[in-house]
Short mmCIF file of C-alpha atoms (C1' of nucleotides) in Angstrom, two decimals:
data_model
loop_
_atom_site.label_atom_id
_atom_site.label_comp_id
_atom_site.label_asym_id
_atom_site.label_seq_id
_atom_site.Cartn_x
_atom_site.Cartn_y
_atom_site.Cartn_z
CA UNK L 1 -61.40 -82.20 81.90
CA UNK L 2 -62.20 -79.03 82.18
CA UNK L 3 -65.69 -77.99 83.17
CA UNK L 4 -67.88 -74.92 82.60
CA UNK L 5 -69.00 -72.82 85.27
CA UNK L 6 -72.11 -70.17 85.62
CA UNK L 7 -72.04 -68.56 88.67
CA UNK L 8 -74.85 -66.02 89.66
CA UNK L 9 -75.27 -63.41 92.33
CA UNK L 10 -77.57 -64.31 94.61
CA UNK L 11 -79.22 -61.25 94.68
CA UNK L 12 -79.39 -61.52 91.00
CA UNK L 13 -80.52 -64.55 90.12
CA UNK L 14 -81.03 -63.79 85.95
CA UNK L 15 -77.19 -62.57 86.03
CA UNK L 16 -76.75 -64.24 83.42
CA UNK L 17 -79.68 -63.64 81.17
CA UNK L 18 -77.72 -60.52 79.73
CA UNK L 19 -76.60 -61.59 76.52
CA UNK L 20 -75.99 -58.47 75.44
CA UNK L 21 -73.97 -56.16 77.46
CA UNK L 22 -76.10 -53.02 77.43
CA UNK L 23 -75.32 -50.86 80.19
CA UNK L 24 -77.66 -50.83 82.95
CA UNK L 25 -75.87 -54.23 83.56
CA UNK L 26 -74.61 -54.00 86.70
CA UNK L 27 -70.90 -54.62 87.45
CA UNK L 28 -71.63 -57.63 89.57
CA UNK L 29 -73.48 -59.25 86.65
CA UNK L 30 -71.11 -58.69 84.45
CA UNK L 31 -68.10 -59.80 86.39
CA UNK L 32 -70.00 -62.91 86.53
CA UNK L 33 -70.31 -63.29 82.89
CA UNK L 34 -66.71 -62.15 81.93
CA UNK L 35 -65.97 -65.20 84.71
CA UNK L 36 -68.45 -67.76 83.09
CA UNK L 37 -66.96 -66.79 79.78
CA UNK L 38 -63.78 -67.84 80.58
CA UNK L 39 -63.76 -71.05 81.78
CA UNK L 40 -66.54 -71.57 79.27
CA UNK L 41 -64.74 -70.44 76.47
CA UNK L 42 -61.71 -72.32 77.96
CA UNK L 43 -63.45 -75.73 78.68
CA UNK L 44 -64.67 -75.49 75.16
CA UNK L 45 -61.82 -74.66 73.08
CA UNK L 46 -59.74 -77.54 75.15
CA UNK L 47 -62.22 -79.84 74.38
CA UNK L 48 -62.43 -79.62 70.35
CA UNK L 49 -58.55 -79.54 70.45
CA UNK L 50 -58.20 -83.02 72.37
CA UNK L 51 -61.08 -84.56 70.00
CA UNK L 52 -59.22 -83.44 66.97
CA UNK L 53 -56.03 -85.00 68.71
CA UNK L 54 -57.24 -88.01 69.10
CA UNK L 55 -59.69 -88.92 66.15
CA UNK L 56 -55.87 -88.06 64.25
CA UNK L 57 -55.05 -91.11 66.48
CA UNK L 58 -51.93 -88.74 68.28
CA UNK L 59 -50.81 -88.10 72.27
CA UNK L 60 -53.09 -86.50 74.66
CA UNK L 61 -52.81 -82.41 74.33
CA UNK L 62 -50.30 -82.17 77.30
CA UNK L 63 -47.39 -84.08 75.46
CA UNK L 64 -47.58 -81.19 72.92
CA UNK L 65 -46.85 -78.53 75.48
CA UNK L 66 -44.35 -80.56 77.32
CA UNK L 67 -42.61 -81.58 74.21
CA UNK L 68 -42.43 -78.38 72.59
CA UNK L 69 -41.17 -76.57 75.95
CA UNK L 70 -38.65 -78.84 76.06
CA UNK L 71 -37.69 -77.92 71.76
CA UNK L 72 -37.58 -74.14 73.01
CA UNK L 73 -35.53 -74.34 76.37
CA UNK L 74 -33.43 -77.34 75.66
CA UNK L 75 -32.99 -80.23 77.78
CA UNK L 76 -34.58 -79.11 81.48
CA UNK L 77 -35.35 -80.01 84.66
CA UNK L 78 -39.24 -81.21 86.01
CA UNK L 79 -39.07 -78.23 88.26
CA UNK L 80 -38.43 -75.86 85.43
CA UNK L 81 -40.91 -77.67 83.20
CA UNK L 82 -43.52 -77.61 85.46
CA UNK L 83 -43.76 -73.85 86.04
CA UNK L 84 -43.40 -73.15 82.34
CA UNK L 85 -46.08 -75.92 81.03
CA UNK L 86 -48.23 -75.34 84.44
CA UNK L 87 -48.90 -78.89 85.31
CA UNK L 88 -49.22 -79.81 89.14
CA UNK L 89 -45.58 -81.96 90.58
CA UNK L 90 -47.06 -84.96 90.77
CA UNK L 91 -48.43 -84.77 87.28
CA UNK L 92 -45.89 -84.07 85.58
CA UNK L 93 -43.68 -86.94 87.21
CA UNK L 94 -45.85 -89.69 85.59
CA UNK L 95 -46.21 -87.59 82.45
CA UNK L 96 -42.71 -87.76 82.21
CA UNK L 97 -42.50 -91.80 83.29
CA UNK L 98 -45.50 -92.57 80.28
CA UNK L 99 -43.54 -90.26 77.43
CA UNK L 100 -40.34 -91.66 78.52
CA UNK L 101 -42.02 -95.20 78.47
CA UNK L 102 -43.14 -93.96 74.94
CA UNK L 103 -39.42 -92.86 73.58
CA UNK L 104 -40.28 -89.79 73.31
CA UNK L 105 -37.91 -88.29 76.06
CA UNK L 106 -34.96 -89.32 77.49
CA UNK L 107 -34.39 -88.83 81.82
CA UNK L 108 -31.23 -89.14 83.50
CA UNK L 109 -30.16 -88.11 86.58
CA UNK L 110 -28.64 -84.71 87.28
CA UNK L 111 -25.16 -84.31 88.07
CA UNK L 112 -25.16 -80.96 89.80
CA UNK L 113 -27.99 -82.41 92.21
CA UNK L 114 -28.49 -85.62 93.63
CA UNK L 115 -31.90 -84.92 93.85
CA UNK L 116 -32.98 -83.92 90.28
CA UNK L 117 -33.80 -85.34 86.64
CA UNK L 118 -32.97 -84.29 83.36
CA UNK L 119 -35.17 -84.53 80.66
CA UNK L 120 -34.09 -84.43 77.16
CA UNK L 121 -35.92 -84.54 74.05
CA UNK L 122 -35.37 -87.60 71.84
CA UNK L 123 -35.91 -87.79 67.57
CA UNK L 124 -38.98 -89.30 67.98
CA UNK L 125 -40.28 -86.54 70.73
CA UNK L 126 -39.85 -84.25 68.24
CA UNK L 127 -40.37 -85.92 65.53
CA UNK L 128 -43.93 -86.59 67.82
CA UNK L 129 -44.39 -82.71 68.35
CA UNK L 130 -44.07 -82.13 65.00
CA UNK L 131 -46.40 -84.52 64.05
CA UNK L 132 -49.06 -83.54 66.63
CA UNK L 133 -48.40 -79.29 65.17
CA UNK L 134 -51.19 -80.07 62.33
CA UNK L 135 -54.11 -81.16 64.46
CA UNK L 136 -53.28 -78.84 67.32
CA UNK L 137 -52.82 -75.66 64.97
CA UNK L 138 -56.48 -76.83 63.49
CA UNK L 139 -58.06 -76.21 66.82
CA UNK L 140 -56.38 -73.10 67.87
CA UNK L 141 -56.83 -71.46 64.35
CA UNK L 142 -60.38 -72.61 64.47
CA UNK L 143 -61.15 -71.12 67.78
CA UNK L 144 -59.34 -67.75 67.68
CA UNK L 145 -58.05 -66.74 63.77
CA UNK L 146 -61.26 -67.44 62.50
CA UNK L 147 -63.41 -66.05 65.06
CA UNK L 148 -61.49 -62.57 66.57
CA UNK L 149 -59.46 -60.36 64.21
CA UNK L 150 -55.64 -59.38 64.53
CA UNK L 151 -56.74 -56.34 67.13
CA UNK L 152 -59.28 -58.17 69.18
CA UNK L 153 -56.51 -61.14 69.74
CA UNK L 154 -53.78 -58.70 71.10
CA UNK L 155 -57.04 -57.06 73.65
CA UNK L 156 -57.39 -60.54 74.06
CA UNK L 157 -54.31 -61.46 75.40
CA UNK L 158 -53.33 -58.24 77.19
CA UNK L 159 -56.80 -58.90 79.40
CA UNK L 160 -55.95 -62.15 80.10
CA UNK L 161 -52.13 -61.74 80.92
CA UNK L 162 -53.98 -59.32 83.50
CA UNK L 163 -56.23 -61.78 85.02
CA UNK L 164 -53.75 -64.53 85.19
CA UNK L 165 -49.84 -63.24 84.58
CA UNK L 166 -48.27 -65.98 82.33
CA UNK L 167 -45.08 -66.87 83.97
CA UNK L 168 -41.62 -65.68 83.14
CA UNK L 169 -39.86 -69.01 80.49
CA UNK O 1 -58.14 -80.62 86.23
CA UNK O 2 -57.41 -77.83 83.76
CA UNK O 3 -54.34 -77.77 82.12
CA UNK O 4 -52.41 -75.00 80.58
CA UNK O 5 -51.46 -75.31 77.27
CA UNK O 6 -48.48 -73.67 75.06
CA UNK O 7 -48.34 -73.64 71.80
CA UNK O 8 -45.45 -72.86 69.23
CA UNK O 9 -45.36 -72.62 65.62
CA UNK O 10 -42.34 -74.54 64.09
CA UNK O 11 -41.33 -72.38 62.07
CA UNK O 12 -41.72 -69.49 65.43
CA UNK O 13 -39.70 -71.59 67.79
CA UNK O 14 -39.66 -68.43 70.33
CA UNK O 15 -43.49 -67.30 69.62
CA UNK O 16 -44.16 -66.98 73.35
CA UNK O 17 -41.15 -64.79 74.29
CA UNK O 18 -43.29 -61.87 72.86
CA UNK O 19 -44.36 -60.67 76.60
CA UNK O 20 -45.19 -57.66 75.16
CA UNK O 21 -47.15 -56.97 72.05
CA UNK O 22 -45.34 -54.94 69.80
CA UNK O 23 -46.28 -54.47 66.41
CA UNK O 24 -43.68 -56.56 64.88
CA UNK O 25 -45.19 -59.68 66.70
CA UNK O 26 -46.54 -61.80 63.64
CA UNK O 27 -49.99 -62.72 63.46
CA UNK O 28 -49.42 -66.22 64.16
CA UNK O 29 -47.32 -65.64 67.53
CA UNK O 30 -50.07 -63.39 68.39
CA UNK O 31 -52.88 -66.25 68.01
CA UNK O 32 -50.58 -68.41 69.73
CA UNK O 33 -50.48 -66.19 72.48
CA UNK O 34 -54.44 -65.59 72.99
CA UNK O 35 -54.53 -69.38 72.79
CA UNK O 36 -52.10 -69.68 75.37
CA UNK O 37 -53.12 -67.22 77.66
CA UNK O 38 -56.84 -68.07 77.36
CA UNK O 39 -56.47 -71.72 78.42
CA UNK O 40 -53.95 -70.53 81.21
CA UNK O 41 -55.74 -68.06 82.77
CA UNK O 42 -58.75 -70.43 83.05
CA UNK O 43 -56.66 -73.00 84.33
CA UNK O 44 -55.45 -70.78 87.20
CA UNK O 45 -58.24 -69.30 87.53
CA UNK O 46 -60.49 -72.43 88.44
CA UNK O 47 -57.35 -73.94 91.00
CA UNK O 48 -57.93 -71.08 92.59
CA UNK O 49 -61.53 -71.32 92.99
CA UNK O 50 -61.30 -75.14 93.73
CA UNK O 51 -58.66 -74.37 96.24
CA UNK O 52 -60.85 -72.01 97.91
CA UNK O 53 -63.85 -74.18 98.52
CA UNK O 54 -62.20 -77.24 99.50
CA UNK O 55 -60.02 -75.20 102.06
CA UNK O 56 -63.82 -74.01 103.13
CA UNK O 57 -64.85 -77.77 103.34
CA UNK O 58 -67.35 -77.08 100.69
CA UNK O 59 -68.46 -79.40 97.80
CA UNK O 60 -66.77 -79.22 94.83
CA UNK O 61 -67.27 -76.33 91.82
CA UNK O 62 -69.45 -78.31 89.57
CA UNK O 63 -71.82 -78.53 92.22
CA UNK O 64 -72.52 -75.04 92.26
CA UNK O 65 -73.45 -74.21 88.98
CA UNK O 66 -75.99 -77.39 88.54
CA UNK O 67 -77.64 -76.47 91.86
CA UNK O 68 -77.21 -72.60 90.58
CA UNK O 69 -78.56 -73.60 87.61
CA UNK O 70 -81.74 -75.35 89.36
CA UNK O 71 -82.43 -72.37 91.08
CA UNK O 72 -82.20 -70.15 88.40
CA UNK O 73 -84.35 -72.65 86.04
CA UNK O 74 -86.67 -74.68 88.56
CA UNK O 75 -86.75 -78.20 88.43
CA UNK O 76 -85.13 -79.73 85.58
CA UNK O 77 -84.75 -82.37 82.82
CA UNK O 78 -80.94 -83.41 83.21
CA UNK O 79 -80.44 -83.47 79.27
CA UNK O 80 -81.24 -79.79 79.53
CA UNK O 81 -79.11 -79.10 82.40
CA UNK O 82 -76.22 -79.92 80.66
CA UNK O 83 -76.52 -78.17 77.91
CA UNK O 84 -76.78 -75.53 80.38
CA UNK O 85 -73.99 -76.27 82.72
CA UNK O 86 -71.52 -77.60 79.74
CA UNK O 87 -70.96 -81.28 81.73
CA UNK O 88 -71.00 -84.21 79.84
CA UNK O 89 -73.92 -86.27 79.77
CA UNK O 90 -72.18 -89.64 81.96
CA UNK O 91 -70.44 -87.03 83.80
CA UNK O 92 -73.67 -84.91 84.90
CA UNK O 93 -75.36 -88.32 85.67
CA UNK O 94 -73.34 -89.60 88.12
CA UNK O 95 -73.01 -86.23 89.58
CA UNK O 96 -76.18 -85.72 90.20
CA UNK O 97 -76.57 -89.24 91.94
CA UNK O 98 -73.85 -87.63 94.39
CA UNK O 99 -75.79 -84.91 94.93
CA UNK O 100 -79.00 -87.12 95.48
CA UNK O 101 -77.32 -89.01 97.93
CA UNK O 102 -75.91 -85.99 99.53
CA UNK O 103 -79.83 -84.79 99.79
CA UNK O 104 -79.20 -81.79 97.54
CA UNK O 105 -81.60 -82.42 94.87
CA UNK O 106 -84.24 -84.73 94.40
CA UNK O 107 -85.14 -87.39 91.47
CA UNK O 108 -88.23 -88.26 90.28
CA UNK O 109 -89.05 -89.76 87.12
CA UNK O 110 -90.75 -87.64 85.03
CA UNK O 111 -94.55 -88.50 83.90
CA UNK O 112 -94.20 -86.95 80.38
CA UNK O 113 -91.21 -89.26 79.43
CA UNK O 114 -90.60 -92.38 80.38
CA UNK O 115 -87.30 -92.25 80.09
CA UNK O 116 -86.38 -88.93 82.06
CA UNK O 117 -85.91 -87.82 85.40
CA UNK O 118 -87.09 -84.57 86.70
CA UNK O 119 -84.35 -83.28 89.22
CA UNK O 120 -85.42 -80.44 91.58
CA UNK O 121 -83.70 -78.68 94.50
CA UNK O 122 -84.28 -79.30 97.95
CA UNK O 123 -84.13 -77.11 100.51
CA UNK O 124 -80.58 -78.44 101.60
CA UNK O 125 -79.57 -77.61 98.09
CA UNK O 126 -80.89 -74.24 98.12
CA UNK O 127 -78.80 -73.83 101.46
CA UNK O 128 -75.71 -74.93 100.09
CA UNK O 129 -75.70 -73.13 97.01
CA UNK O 130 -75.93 -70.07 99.24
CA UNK O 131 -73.17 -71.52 101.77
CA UNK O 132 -70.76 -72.07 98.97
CA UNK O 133 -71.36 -68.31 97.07
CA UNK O 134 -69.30 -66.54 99.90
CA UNK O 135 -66.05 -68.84 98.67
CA UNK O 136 -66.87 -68.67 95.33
CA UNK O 137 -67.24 -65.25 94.75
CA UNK O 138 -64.07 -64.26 96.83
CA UNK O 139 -62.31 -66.73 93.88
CA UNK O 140 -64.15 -65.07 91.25
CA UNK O 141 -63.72 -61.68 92.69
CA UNK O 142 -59.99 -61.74 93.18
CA UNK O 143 -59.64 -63.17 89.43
CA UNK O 144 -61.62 -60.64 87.74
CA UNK O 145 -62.08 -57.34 89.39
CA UNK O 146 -59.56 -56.50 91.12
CA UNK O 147 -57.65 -56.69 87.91
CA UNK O 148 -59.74 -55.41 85.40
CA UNK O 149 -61.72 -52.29 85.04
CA UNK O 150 -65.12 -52.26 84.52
CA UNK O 151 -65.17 -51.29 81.05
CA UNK O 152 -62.19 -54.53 80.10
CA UNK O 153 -64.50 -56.93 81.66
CA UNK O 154 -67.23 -55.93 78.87
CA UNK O 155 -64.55 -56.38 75.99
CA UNK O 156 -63.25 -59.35 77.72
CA UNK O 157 -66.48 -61.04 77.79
CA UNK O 158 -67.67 -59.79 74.36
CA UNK O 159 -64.50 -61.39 73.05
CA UNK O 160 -65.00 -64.74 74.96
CA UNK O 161 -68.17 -64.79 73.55
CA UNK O 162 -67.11 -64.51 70.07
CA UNK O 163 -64.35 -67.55 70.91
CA UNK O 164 -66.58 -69.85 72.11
CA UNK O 165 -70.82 -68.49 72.22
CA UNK O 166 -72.73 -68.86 75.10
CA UNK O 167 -75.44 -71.70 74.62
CA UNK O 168 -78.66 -69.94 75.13
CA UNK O 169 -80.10 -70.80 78.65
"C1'" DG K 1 -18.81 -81.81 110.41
"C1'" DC K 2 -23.46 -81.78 111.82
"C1'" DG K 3 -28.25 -80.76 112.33
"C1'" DG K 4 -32.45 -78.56 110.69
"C1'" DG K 5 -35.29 -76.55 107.34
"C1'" DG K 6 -36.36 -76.52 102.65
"C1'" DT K 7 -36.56 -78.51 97.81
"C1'" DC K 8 -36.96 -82.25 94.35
"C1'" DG K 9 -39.29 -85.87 92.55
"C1'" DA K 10 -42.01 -90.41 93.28
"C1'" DT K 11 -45.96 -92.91 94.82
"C1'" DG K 12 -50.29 -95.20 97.45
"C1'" DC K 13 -54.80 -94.29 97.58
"C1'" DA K 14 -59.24 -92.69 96.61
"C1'" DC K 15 -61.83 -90.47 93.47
"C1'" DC K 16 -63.18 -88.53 89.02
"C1'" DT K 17 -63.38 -88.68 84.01
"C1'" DG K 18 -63.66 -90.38 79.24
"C1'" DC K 19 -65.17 -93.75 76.31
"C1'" DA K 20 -68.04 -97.15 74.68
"C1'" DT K 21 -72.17 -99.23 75.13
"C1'" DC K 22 -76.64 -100.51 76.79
"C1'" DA K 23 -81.59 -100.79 77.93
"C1'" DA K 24 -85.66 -98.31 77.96
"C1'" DG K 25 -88.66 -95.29 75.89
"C1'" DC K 26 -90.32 -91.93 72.39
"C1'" DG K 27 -92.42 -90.79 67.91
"C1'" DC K 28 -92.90 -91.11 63.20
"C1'" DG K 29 -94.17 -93.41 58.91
"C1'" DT K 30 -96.64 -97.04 57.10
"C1'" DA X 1 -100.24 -102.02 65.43
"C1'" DC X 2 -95.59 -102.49 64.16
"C1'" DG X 3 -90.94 -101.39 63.16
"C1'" DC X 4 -87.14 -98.33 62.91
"C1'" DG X 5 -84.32 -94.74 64.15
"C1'" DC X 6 -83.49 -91.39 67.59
"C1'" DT X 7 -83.08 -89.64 72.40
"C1'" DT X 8 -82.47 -90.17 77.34
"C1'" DG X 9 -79.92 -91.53 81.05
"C1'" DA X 10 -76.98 -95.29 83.38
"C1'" DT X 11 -72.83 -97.99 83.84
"C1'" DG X 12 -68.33 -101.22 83.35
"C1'" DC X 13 -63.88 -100.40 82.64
"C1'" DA X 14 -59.54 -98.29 82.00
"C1'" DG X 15 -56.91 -94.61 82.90
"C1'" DG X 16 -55.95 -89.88 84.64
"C1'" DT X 17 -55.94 -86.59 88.68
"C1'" DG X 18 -55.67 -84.64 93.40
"C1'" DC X 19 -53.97 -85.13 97.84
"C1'" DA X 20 -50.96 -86.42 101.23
"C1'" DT X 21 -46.74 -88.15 102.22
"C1'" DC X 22 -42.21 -90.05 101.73
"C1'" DG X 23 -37.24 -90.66 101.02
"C1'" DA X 24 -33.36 -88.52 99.13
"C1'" DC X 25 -30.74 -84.65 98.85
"C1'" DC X 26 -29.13 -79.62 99.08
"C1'" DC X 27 -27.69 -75.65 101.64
"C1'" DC X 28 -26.94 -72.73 105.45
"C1'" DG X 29 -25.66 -71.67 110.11
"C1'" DC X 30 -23.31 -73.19 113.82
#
DNA sequence: GCGGGGTCGATGCACCTGCATCAAGCGCGT
DNA sequence: ACGCGCTTGATGCAGGTGCATCGACCCCGC
């Protein structure tokens, strides 16, 4: 999982004690906390969506993204997958041997290189996906539609596509 | 590890392609997208930082905030710890026998309650909290300000705080 | 056509994590 | 004093993850 980190300055060891930003904060402390928040917020917001997953009885949370990336772009290669979903190579490959294993995709071997896979969605992946859509949308709506409003969601995501560039589909 | 996580709306098959936010982008895709980009940019974020320290030969991230956290706090109760460091309670238990064994805190049981354990720092621990910040903070450094301004890390963490609050200290 | 460097995907191994559960201890009401 | 429900922290087990590495293959220059 995905764990929560505090960091603090060593020369200011109550960093983090400023809950509200007020501005004699220095920048140092509040790098910190705009750090802290998020992978705390992060940690946290993964965390209720895999619960809700799985009391609903449905595939871990990286099926979803794997399965719907595979709806949007069509049948695809693990090396194309895996930049788009951003799960490490060796991940991925036994994600794909379990969903396989589980119907849910189909693999066969590339014709264009020797090398590479194809994987294809079957009915039941996305008949899966669609399945999973309720619980997942629960979580995300719960952590950002009910808690930031329409402008505070596109600051949102225009600060992090600076601290972390999503990468081209 | 941290995964990243894309979500799309069935009935937005293409919500993601909205790299930039124009004002036609419904308020779903936009959700979607803070999602998104919220649990990728952590993601990244903390490979990075893990990438750093372990190329340092340092211990791993977690270990940094609980001793951070001890030094911050004092000596502590581990139930309290976690509520403090966000670890799971089995999780932070066997960590902190790690650390033990590693000589970084020390366990003693504690006389108010029989059933809990006082955990305090040792010097060792104090040393490698220290030893470890240099890594760290280059991680933490390069992820935050060198690509936001001072005033976006405010909003930034303002808005994390809103997605997921802080637990008080 | 061949060799070398690079890419693709799989896998052995050690470790970490999540879950369920447990034993011990607290504290309250009676 | 006793019992009951709750909290604290530990642990067995199954499964996921990270790392290193491997074999197969592509492509480019010669």
């Amino acid at each position: 999982m995905v764990n929560r980190c505090i960091g603090i300055d060593p020369e200011l060891p109550h960093a983090r004690q400023t809950r509200t930003l007020h501005r004699m904060s220095t920048p140092a402390a509040i790098t910190l906390l705009a750090w802290d928040r998020l992978l705390g917020a992060g940690a946290r917001a993964l965390r209720i969506a895999r619960a809700e997953l799985r009391r609903a009885g449905l595939p871990p949370l990286e099926w979803y993204d794997i399965l719907a990336a595979l709806e949007r772009r069509g049948a695809s290669r693990p090396r194309d997958l895996q930049r788009v979903v951003g799960i490490e190579q060796y991940n991925l490959s036994r994600l794909l041997t379990r969903m396989e294993a589980a119907g849910l995709v189909d693999m066969t071997h590339c014709p264009e290189d020797g090398r590479g896979q194809i994987v294809a969605l079957t009915e039941a992946g996305a008949a899966q996906r669609a399945a999973m859509w309720p619980a997942y949308a629960g979580a995300i709506h719960g952590a950002i539609e009910t808690r930031l409003g329409p402008d505070e969601r596109i600051q949102l995501a225009g600060m992090l596509d600076k601290v972390a560039p999503t990468p081209a589909q």
